[in-house]
PDB file of C-alpha atoms in Angstrom:
ATOM      1  CA  MET A   1      78.506   8.966 -15.377  1.00 70.00           C
ATOM      2  CA  SER A   2      77.794  12.097 -13.258  1.00 80.00           C
ATOM      3  CA  SER A   3      78.989  15.612 -14.028  1.00 86.00           C
ATOM      4  CA  LYS A   4      81.378  17.347 -11.587  1.00 92.00           C
ATOM      5  CA  VAL A   5      80.175  20.666 -10.486  1.00 91.00           C
ATOM      6  CA  ASN A   6      81.543  22.755  -7.549  1.00 95.00           C
ATOM      7  CA  LEU A   7      79.213  25.211  -5.813  1.00 95.00           C
ATOM      8  CA  ILE A   8      79.494  28.049  -3.383  1.00 96.00           C
ATOM      9  CA  ILE A   9      76.910  28.630  -0.630  1.00 97.00           C
ATOM     10  CA  GLU A  10      77.003  31.871   1.280  1.00 96.00           C
ATOM     11  CA  GLN A  11      76.094  31.045   4.913  1.00 95.00           C
ATOM     12  CA  GLY A  12      72.934  32.669   6.224  1.00 93.00           C
ATOM     13  CA  THR A  13      71.477  33.319   2.725  1.00 94.00           C
ATOM     14  CA  THR A  14      68.807  31.596   0.627  1.00 96.00           C
ATOM     15  CA  PHE A  15      70.522  29.302  -1.884  1.00 97.00           C
ATOM     16  CA  ASN A  16      68.838  28.430  -5.228  1.00 97.00           C
ATOM     17  CA  THR A  17      70.496  27.037  -8.212  1.00 95.00           C
ATOM     18  CA  ILE A  18      68.956  25.834 -11.539  1.00 93.00           C
ATOM     19  CA  VAL A  19      70.419  23.012 -13.456  1.00 88.00           C
ATOM     20  CA  LEU A  20      69.376  22.732 -17.078  1.00 88.00           C
ATOM     21  CA  LEU A  21      68.963  19.108 -18.220  1.00 85.00           C
ATOM     22  CA  ASN A  22      69.288  18.538 -21.926  1.00 83.00           C
ATOM     23  CA  ASP A  23      69.230  15.356 -24.060  1.00 80.00           C
ATOM     24  CA  GLN A  24      71.867  14.497 -26.646  1.00 83.00           C
ATOM     25  CA  ASN A  25      70.043  16.809 -29.163  1.00 88.00           C
ATOM     26  CA  GLY A  26      70.122  19.780 -26.844  1.00 86.00           C
ATOM     27  CA  ASP A  27      66.450  19.646 -26.182  1.00 88.00           C
ATOM     28  CA  PRO A  28      65.092  19.822 -22.602  1.00 88.00           C
ATOM     29  CA  LEU A  29      65.163  16.349 -21.001  1.00 82.00           C
ATOM     30  CA  THR A  30      61.846  14.725 -20.339  1.00 83.00           C
ATOM     31  CA  THR A  31      61.829  14.158 -16.527  1.00 82.00           C
ATOM     32  CA  THR A  32      58.263  12.788 -16.108  1.00 83.00           C
ATOM     33  CA  GLY A  33      58.144   9.946 -13.665  1.00 85.00           C
ATOM     34  CA  TYR A  34      61.570  10.792 -12.106  1.00 88.00           C
ATOM     35  CA  GLY A  35      62.132  11.541  -8.488  1.00 90.00           C
ATOM     36  CA  CYS A  36      65.186  13.515  -7.192  1.00 93.00           C
ATOM     37  CA  GLN A  37      67.205  13.692  -4.016  1.00 96.00           C
ATOM     38  CA  ALA A  38      70.200  15.803  -3.146  1.00 97.00           C
ATOM     39  CA  GLN A  39      72.263  16.070   0.021  1.00 97.00           C
ATOM     40  CA  LEU A  40      75.417  17.695   1.288  1.00 97.00           C
ATOM     41  CA  ARG A  41      77.699  16.267   3.908  1.00 97.00           C
ATOM     42  CA  LYS A  42      81.027  17.275   5.587  1.00 97.00           C
ATOM     43  CA  HIS A  43      82.664  14.144   4.130  1.00 95.00           C
ATOM     44  CA  TYR A  44      81.425  10.941   2.386  1.00 94.00           C
ATOM     45  CA  GLN A  45      81.105   8.908   5.576  1.00 95.00           C
ATOM     46  CA  SER A  46      79.278  11.609   7.663  1.00 95.00           C
ATOM     47  CA  SER A  47      76.123  10.319   9.375  1.00 94.00           C
ATOM     48  CA  ASN A  48      74.570  13.776   9.260  1.00 94.00           C
ATOM     49  CA  GLY A  49      73.684  15.667   6.136  1.00 95.00           C
ATOM     50  CA  VAL A  50      71.642  18.568   4.840  1.00 97.00           C
ATOM     51  CA  GLN A  51      68.806  17.735   2.438  1.00 97.00           C
ATOM     52  CA  PHE A  52      68.222  20.101  -0.507  1.00 98.00           C
ATOM     53  CA  THR A  53      64.748  20.911  -1.478  1.00 97.00           C
ATOM     54  CA  THR A  54      64.417  19.678  -5.179  1.00 96.00           C
ATOM     55  CA  ASN A  55      62.008  20.457  -7.909  1.00 93.00           C
ATOM     56  CA  ILE A  56      62.378  18.818 -11.238  1.00 90.00           C
ATOM     57  CA  SER A  57      60.288  19.592 -14.361  1.00 87.00           C
ATOM     58  CA  ASN A  58      60.553  20.538 -17.999  1.00 83.00           C
ATOM     59  CA  GLY A  59      64.234  19.809 -18.218  1.00 86.00           C
ATOM     60  CA  GLN A  60      65.121  21.954 -15.237  1.00 90.00           C
ATOM     61  CA  LEU A  61      66.233  20.959 -11.718  1.00 90.00           C
ATOM     62  CA  LEU A  62      65.965  23.477  -8.915  1.00 94.00           C
ATOM     63  CA  LEU A  63      68.163  22.927  -5.885  1.00 96.00           C
ATOM     64  CA  SER A  64      67.219  25.061  -2.814  1.00 97.00           C
ATOM     65  CA  LEU A  65      68.248  25.606   0.825  1.00 97.00           C
ATOM     66  CA  THR A  66      66.587  28.085   3.134  1.00 97.00           C
ATOM     67  CA  ALA A  67      68.486  30.959   4.849  1.00 95.00           C
ATOM     68  CA  THR A  68      67.963  29.118   8.115  1.00 95.00           C
ATOM     69  CA  GLN A  69      69.493  25.861   6.735  1.00 97.00           C
ATOM     70  CA  THR A  70      72.559  27.707   5.392  1.00 96.00           C
ATOM     71  CA  ALA A  71      73.009  29.591   8.567  1.00 94.00           C
ATOM     72  CA  ASN A  72      73.360  26.392  10.474  1.00 95.00           C
ATOM     73  CA  ILE A  73      76.056  25.048   8.183  1.00 96.00           C
ATOM     74  CA  VAL A  74      79.565  25.777   9.509  1.00 95.00           C
ATOM     75  CA  GLY A  75      81.770  27.473   6.936  1.00 95.00           C
ATOM     76  CA  GLY A  76      84.095  25.173   5.041  1.00 96.00           C
ATOM     77  CA  ARG A  77      84.246  22.456   2.364  1.00 97.00           C
ATOM     78  CA  TYR A  78      81.520  19.734   1.882  1.00 98.00           C
ATOM     79  CA  VAL A  79      80.604  17.063  -0.652  1.00 98.00           C
ATOM     80  CA  TYR A  80      77.224  16.742  -2.297  1.00 97.00           C
ATOM     81  CA  ASP A  81      75.459  14.771  -4.943  1.00 97.00           C
ATOM     82  CA  VAL A  82      72.137  14.802  -6.865  1.00 95.00           C
ATOM     83  CA  ASP A  83      70.485  11.439  -7.750  1.00 94.00           C
ATOM     84  CA  LEU A  84      67.483  10.842  -9.966  1.00 91.00           C
ATOM     85  CA  SER A  85      65.249   7.652  -9.598  1.00 92.00           C
ATOM     86  CA  ASP A  86      62.914   6.335 -12.174  1.00 87.00           C
ATOM     87  CA  GLN A  87      59.595   4.583 -11.619  1.00 88.00           C
ATOM     88  CA  SER A  88      61.498   1.263 -11.345  1.00 91.00           C
ATOM     89  CA  ASN A  89      63.708   2.800  -8.630  1.00 91.00           C
ATOM     90  CA  ASN A  90      66.795   2.752 -10.801  1.00 93.00           C
ATOM     91  CA  ILE A  91      69.135   5.336  -9.322  1.00 94.00           C
ATOM     92  CA  ILE A  92      71.235   7.626 -11.563  1.00 90.00           C
ATOM     93  CA  ARG A  93      73.917   9.962 -10.188  1.00 93.00           C
ATOM     94  CA  LEU A  94      73.358  13.202 -12.037  1.00 89.00           C
ATOM     95  CA  ILE A  95      75.859  15.657 -10.368  1.00 91.00           C
ATOM     96  CA  GLU A  96      78.405  15.547  -7.631  1.00 95.00           C
ATOM     97  CA  GLY A  97      81.120  17.833  -6.377  1.00 96.00           C
ATOM     98  CA  ILE A  98      82.432  20.058  -3.663  1.00 97.00           C
ATOM     99  CA  ILE A  99      80.437  22.787  -1.906  1.00 97.00           C
ATOM    100  CA  THR A 100      82.286  25.653  -0.248  1.00 97.00           C
ATOM    101  CA  VAL A 101      80.222  27.392   2.427  1.00 97.00           C
ATOM    102  CA  THR A 102      81.590  30.942   2.917  1.00 95.00           C
ATOM    103  CA  PRO A 103      81.041  32.216   6.507  1.00 92.00           C
ATOM    104  CA  MET A 104      78.541  34.786   7.346  1.00 85.00           C
ATOM    105  CA  VAL A 105      79.697  38.127   8.817  1.00 82.00           C
ATOM    106  CA  THR A 106      76.547  40.183   9.095  1.00 75.00           C
ATOM    107  CA  ARG A 107      74.043  38.990  11.668  1.00 70.00           C
ATOM    108  CA  TRP A 108      70.418  40.048  11.093  1.00 65.00           C
ATOM    109  CA  ARG A 109      68.221  40.864  14.000  1.00 61.00           C
ATOM    110  CA  SER A 110      65.196  39.267  12.339  1.00 56.00           C
ATOM    111  CA  GLU A 111      64.803  36.149  10.180  1.00 50.00           C
ATOM    112  CA  GLU A 112      62.545  38.072   7.794  1.00 49.00           C
ATOM    113  CA  HIS A 113      65.537  40.146   6.605  1.00 48.00           C
ATOM    114  CA  THR A 114      67.733  36.975   6.054  1.00 46.00           C
ATOM    115  CA  SER A 115      64.983  35.372   3.844  1.00 46.00           C
ATOM    116  CA  GLU A 116      65.235  38.353   1.486  1.00 46.00           C
ATOM    117  CA  LEU A 117      68.767  37.575   0.570  1.00 48.00           C
ATOM    118  CA  GLN A 118      69.157  35.113  -2.297  1.00 48.00           C
ATOM    119  CA  SER A 119      72.105  33.498  -4.151  1.00 48.00           C
ATOM    120  CA  GLN A 120      71.171  32.180  -7.548  1.00 50.00           C
ATOM    121  CA  SER A 121      73.083  30.754 -10.424  1.00 54.00           C
ATOM    122  CA  THR A 122      72.352  28.716 -13.454  1.00 51.00           C
ATOM    123  CA  ILE A 123      74.348  25.701 -14.567  1.00 52.00           C
ATOM    124  CA  SER A 124      73.894  24.301 -18.041  1.00 48.00           C
ATOM    125  CA  TYR A 125      74.837  20.857 -19.383  1.00 47.00           C
ATOM    126  CA  ALA A 126      74.775  19.778 -22.949  1.00 42.00           C
ATOM    127  CA  VAL A 127      74.104  16.048 -22.644  1.00 46.00           C
ATOM    128  CA  PHE A 128      72.292  13.806 -20.134  1.00 50.00           C
ATOM    129  CA  CYS A 129      71.091  10.588 -21.656  1.00 50.00           C
ATOM    130  CA  LEU A 130      68.635   8.732 -19.503  1.00 54.00           C
ATOM    131  CA  LYS A 131      67.227   5.419 -20.785  1.00 49.00           C
ATOM    132  CA  LYS A 132      64.172   3.737 -19.406  1.00 47.00           C
TER     133      LYS A 132
END
């Protein structure tokens, strides 16, 4: 069963969030051999989505969107999920929830300034039991 986590993305900024993955003993989850995908969509049936960049290692999952990606997302509410797949292609839904994109007010004249802005948070979970 997935965990429900709601996120906020500030339009036009770089988005990074770290999800800590722990086993039932509170130790970092071994994620060797797992792949990860995450997307957000306006609603569950949307044909268009935005793909997060994911990096999973040492019990940590990094979800990222560039400032350019978030600038192209219209302010509002979206749905997202994060799925893991093992070497046998078994899919596990890890996290799902609502993303609120807050509209951008300031318009930078150059993309280099936008990339300097960063929104980062850490989300911790006590238990994720994955069986191979």
